[in-house]
CSV table of C-alpha atoms in Angstrom, one decimal:
chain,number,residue,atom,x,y,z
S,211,UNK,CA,13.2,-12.8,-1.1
S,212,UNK,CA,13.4,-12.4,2.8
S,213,UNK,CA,10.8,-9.5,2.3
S,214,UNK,CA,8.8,-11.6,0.3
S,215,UNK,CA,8.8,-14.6,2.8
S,216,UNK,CA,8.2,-12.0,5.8
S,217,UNK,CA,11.8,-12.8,7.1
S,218,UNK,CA,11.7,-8.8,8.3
S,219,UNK,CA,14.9,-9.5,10.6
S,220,UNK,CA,17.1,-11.3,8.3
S,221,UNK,CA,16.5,-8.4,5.8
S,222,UNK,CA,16.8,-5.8,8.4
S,223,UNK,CA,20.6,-7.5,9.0
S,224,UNK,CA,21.1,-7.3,5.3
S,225,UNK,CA,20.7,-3.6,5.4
S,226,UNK,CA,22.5,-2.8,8.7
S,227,UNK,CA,25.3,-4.8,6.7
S,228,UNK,CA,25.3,-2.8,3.7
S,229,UNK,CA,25.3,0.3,6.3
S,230,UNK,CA,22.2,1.8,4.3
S,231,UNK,CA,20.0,4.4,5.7
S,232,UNK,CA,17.3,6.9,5.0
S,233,UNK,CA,19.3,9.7,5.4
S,234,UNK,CA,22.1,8.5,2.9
S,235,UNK,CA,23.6,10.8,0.2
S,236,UNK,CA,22.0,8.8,-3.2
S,237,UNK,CA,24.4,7.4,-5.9
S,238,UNK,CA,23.0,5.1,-8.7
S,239,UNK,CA,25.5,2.3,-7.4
S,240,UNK,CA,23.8,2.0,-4.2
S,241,UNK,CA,20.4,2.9,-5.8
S,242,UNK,CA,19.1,-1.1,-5.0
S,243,UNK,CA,19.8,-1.5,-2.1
S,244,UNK,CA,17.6,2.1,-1.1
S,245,UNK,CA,14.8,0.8,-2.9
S,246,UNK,CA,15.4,-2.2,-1.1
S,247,UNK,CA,15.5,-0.4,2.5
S,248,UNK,CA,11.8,1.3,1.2
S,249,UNK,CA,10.5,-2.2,0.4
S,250,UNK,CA,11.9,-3.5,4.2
S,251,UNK,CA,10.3,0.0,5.6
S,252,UNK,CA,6.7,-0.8,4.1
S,253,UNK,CA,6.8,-4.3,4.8
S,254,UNK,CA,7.7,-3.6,8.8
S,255,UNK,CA,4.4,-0.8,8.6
S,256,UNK,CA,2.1,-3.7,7.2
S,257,UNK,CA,3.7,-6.3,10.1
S,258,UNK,CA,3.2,-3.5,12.8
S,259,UNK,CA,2.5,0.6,12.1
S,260,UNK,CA,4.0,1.2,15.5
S,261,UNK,CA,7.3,0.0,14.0
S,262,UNK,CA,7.9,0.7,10.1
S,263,UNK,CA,9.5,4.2,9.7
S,264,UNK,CA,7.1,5.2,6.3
S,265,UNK,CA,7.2,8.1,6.2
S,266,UNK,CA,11.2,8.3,6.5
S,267,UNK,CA,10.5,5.8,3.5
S,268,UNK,CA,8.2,8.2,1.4
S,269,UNK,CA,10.9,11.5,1.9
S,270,UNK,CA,13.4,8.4,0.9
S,271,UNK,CA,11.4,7.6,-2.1
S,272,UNK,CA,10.8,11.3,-3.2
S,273,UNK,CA,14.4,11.7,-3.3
S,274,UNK,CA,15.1,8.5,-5.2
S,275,UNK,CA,12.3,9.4,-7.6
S,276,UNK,CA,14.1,13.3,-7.9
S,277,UNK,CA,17.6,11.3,-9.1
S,278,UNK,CA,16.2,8.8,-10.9
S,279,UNK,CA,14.3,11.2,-13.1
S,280,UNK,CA,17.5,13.4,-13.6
S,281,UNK,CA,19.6,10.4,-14.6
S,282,UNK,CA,17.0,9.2,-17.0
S,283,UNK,CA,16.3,6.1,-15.8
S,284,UNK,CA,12.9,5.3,-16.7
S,285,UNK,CA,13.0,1.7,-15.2
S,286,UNK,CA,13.9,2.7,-11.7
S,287,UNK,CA,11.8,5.6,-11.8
S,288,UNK,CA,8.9,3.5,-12.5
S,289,UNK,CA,9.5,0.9,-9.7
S,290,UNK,CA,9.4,3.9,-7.5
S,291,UNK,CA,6.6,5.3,-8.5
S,292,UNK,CA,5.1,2.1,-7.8
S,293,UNK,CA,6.4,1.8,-4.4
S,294,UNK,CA,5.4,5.3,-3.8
S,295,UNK,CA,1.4,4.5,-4.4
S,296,UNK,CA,2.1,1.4,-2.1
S,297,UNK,CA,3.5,3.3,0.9
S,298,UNK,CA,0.6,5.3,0.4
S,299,UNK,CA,-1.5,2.8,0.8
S,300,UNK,CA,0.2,1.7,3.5
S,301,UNK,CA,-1.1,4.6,5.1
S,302,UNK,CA,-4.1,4.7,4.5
S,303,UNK,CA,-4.0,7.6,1.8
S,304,UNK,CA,-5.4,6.3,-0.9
S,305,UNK,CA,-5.8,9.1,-2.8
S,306,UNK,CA,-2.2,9.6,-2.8
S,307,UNK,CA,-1.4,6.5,-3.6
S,308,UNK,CA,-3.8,6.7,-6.7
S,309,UNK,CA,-2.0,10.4,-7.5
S,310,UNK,CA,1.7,8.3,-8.0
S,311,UNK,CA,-0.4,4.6,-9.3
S,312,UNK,CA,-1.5,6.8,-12.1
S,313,UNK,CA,1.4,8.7,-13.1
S,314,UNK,CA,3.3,5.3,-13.1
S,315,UNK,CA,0.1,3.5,-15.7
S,316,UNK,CA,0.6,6.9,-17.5
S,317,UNK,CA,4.1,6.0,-18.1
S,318,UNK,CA,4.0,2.0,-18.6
S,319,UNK,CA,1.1,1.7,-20.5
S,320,UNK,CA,2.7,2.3,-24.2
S,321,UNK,CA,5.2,-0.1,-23.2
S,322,UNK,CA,3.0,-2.6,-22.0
S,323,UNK,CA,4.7,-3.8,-18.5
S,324,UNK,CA,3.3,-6.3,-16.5
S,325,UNK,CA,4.9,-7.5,-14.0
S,326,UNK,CA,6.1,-3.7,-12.9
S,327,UNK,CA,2.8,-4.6,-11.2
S,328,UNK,CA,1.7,-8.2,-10.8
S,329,UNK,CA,5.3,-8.5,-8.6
S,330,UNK,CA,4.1,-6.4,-5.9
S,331,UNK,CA,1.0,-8.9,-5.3
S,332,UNK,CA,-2.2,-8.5,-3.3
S,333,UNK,CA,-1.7,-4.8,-2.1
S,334,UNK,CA,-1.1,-4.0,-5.6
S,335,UNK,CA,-4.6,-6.0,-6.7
S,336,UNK,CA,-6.5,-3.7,-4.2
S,337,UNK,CA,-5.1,-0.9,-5.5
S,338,UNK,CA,-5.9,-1.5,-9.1
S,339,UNK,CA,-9.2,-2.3,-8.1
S,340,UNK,CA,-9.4,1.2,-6.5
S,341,UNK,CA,-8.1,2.7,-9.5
S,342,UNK,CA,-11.0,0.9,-11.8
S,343,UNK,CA,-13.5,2.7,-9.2
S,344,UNK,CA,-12.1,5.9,-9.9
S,345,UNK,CA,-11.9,5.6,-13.9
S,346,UNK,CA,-8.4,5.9,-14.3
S,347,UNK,CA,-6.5,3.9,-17.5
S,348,UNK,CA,-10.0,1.7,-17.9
S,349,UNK,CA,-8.0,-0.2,-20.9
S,350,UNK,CA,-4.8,-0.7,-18.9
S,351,UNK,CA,-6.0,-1.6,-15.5
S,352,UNK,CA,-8.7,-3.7,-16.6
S,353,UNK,CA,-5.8,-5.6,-18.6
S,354,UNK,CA,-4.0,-5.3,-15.5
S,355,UNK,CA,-6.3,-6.6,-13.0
S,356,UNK,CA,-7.2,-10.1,-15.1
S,357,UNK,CA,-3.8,-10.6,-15.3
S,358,UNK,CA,-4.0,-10.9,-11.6
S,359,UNK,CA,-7.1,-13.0,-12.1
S,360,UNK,CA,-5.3,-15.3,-14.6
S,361,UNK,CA,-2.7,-16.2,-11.7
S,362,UNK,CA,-0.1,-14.3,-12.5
S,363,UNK,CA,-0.5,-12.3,-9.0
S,364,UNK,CA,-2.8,-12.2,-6.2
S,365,UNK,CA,-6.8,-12.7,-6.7
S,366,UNK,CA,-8.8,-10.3,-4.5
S,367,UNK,CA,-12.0,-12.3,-4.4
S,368,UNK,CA,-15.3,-10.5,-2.7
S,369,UNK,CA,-15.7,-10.8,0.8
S,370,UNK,CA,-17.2,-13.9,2.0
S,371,UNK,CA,-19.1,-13.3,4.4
S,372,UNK,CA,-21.6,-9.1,4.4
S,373,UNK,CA,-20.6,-6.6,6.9
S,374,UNK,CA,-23.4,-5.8,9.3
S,375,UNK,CA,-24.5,-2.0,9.3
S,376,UNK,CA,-22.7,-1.4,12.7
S,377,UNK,CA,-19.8,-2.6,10.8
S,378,UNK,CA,-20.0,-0.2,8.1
S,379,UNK,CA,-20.5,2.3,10.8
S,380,UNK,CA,-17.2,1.6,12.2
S,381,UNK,CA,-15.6,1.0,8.7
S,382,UNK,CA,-16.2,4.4,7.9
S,383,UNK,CA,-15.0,6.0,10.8
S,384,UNK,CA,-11.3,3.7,10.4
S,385,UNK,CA,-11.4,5.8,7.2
S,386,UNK,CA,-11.0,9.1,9.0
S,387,UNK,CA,-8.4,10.5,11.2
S,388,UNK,CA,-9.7,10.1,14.0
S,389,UNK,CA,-7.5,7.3,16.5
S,390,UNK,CA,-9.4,4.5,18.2
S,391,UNK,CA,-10.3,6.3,21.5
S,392,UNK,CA,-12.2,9.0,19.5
S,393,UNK,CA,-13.8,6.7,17.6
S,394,UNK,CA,-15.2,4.7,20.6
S,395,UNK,CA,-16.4,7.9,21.8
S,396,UNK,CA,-17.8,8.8,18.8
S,397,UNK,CA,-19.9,5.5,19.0
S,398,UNK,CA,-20.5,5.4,22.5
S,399,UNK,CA,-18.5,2.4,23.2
S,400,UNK,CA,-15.8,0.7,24.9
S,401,UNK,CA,-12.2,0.8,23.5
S,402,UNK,CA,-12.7,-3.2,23.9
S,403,UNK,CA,-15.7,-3.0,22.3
S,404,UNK,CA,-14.2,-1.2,19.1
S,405,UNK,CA,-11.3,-3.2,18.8
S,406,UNK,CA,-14.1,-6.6,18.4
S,407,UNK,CA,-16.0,-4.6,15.7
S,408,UNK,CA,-12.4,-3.7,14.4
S,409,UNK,CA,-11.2,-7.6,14.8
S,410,UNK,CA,-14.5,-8.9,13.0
S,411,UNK,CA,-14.1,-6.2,10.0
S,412,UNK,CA,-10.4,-7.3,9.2
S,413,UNK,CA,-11.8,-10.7,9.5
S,414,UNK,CA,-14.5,-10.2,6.9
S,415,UNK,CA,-12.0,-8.1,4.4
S,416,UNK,CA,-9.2,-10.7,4.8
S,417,UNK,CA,-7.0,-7.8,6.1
S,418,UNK,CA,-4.9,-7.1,9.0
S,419,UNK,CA,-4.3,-3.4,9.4
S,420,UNK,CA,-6.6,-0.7,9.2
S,421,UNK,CA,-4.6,0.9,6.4
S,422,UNK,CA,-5.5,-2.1,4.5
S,423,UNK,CA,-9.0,-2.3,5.3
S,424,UNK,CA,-9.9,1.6,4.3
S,425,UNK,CA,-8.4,0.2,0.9
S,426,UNK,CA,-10.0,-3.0,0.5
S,427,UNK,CA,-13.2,-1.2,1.5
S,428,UNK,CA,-13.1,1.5,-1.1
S,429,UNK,CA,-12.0,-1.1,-4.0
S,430,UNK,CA,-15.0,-3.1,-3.2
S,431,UNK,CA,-17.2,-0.1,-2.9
S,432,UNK,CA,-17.8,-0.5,0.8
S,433,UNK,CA,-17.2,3.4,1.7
S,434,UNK,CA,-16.9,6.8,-0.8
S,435,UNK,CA,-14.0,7.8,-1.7
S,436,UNK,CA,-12.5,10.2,0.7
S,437,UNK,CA,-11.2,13.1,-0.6
C-alpha cells in the first residue's frame, strides 16, 4: 500500500525492519517480503533512476524466479514474471520486458487471470499495448487491455496534444544508448536545450522518465521497435 501511494520511505523502513536484502539466501517464508523489496526497488527507479538499485532487483528476481520454479509455485512464479517485464521496462528494454510479459500470458492465459495484471496499473497498460504492436497472445491481451479500458486498471488514452518532428527526432534518439550529452551533440544543441525538448516530450506522453517515454512511444507507434 505505501508503494502504491508513493510512500517510498515508509516502505524503505518496512524493509530495513524486516532486515531484507538483495543479497539474502531465499526461503519461501520470507519469499513476500523479497518480492516486496523488487516492487520498493522499481518504484524508487521510476521516482529517480539515479536512486533505485534495478538491476540488483532483476539478479534478485532471477533468483526468486529459479526457486519459485523448483518449488512449484506457479502463483509466485507468475507475479515474478510479471515484475520481471516491469523492471524491464523500467529500463528502458522493452524487448526484454516483452521476452518475460510473454512467457507469463503464455502461462496465465488457460487460466484466465486478470488481475495478475490489471494490479500493476498504468506501466502494465503500456506494456500490453506494446505487446498488441508486436502480435503477441492477440486473444488474451486484447481481452486484457479492455479490461483496463473497462476501469478495472489504468486507461492509456492517446496523446493529447502531436509531437513536432524535432520532437520525434529527439524521441528516437532517448530510445538509444546514447546519454544526454551525446545526444545534444548529436543534434547540435545545448544540454539545456535537450532537456526542454526532453521536458516538452514527457509532457506530451503523460510520462516522467525517459524509460517510460521509449515505452509509451513504441505502444503508440511513435518509434520502431528497437531490436
Amino acid at each position: 500500500m505505501w508503494i502504491e501511494q508513493g510512500r517510498l520511505a515508509d516502505a524503505l523502513a518496512w524493509v530495513d525492519g524486516q532486515g531484507l536484502s538483495t543479497a539474502d539466501d531465499l526461503t519461501y517464508l520470507r519469499e513476500f517480503g523479497h518480492i516486496t523489496l523488487v516492487r520498493l526497488l522499481i518504484a524508487q527507479h521510476w521516482s529517480d533512476p539515479q536512486k533505485g538499485s534495478i538491476h540488483e532487483a532483476l539478479g534478485l528476481l532471477n533468483r526468486l524466479l529459479e526457486a519459485a520454479e523448483a518449488g512449484h509455485r506457479v502463483g509466485s512464479a507468475n507475479e515474478i514474471l510479471v515484475l520481471q517485464a516491469l523492471a524491464h521496462a523500467a529500463q528502458g528494454h522493452t524487448p526484454l520486458a516483452l521476452q518475460s510479459l510473454e512467457r507469463v500470458l503464455v502461462r496465465a492465459e488457460p487460466e484466465g487471470y486478470v488481475r495478475l495484471f490489471t494490479d500493476e496499473g498504468a506501466p502494465m497498460a503500456v506494456l500490453l499495448q506494446a505487446a498488441a504492436a508486436r502480435g503477441i497472445a492477440p486473444n488474451y491481451v486484447g481481452r486484457l487491455s479492455r479490461t483496463f479500458v473497462h476501469g478495472e486498471g489504468a486507461t492509456i488514452q492517446p496523446i493529447p496534444e502531436a509531437l513536432s518532428e524535432r520532437e520525434l527526432h529527439v524521441l528516437r534518439l532517448l530510445a538509444t544508448e546514447l546519454s544526454g550529452p551525446q545526444i545534444a551533440r548529436e543534434l547540435y544543441v545545448s544540454l539545456n536545450t535537450l532537456r526542454t525538448h526532453t521536458r516538452h516530450i514527457f509532457g506530451k506522453l503523460e510520462v516522467n522518465s525517459r524509460p517510460a517515454a521509449v515505452l509509451r512511444a513504441e505502444a503508440l507507434g511513435l518509434i520502431q521497435h528497437l531490436v
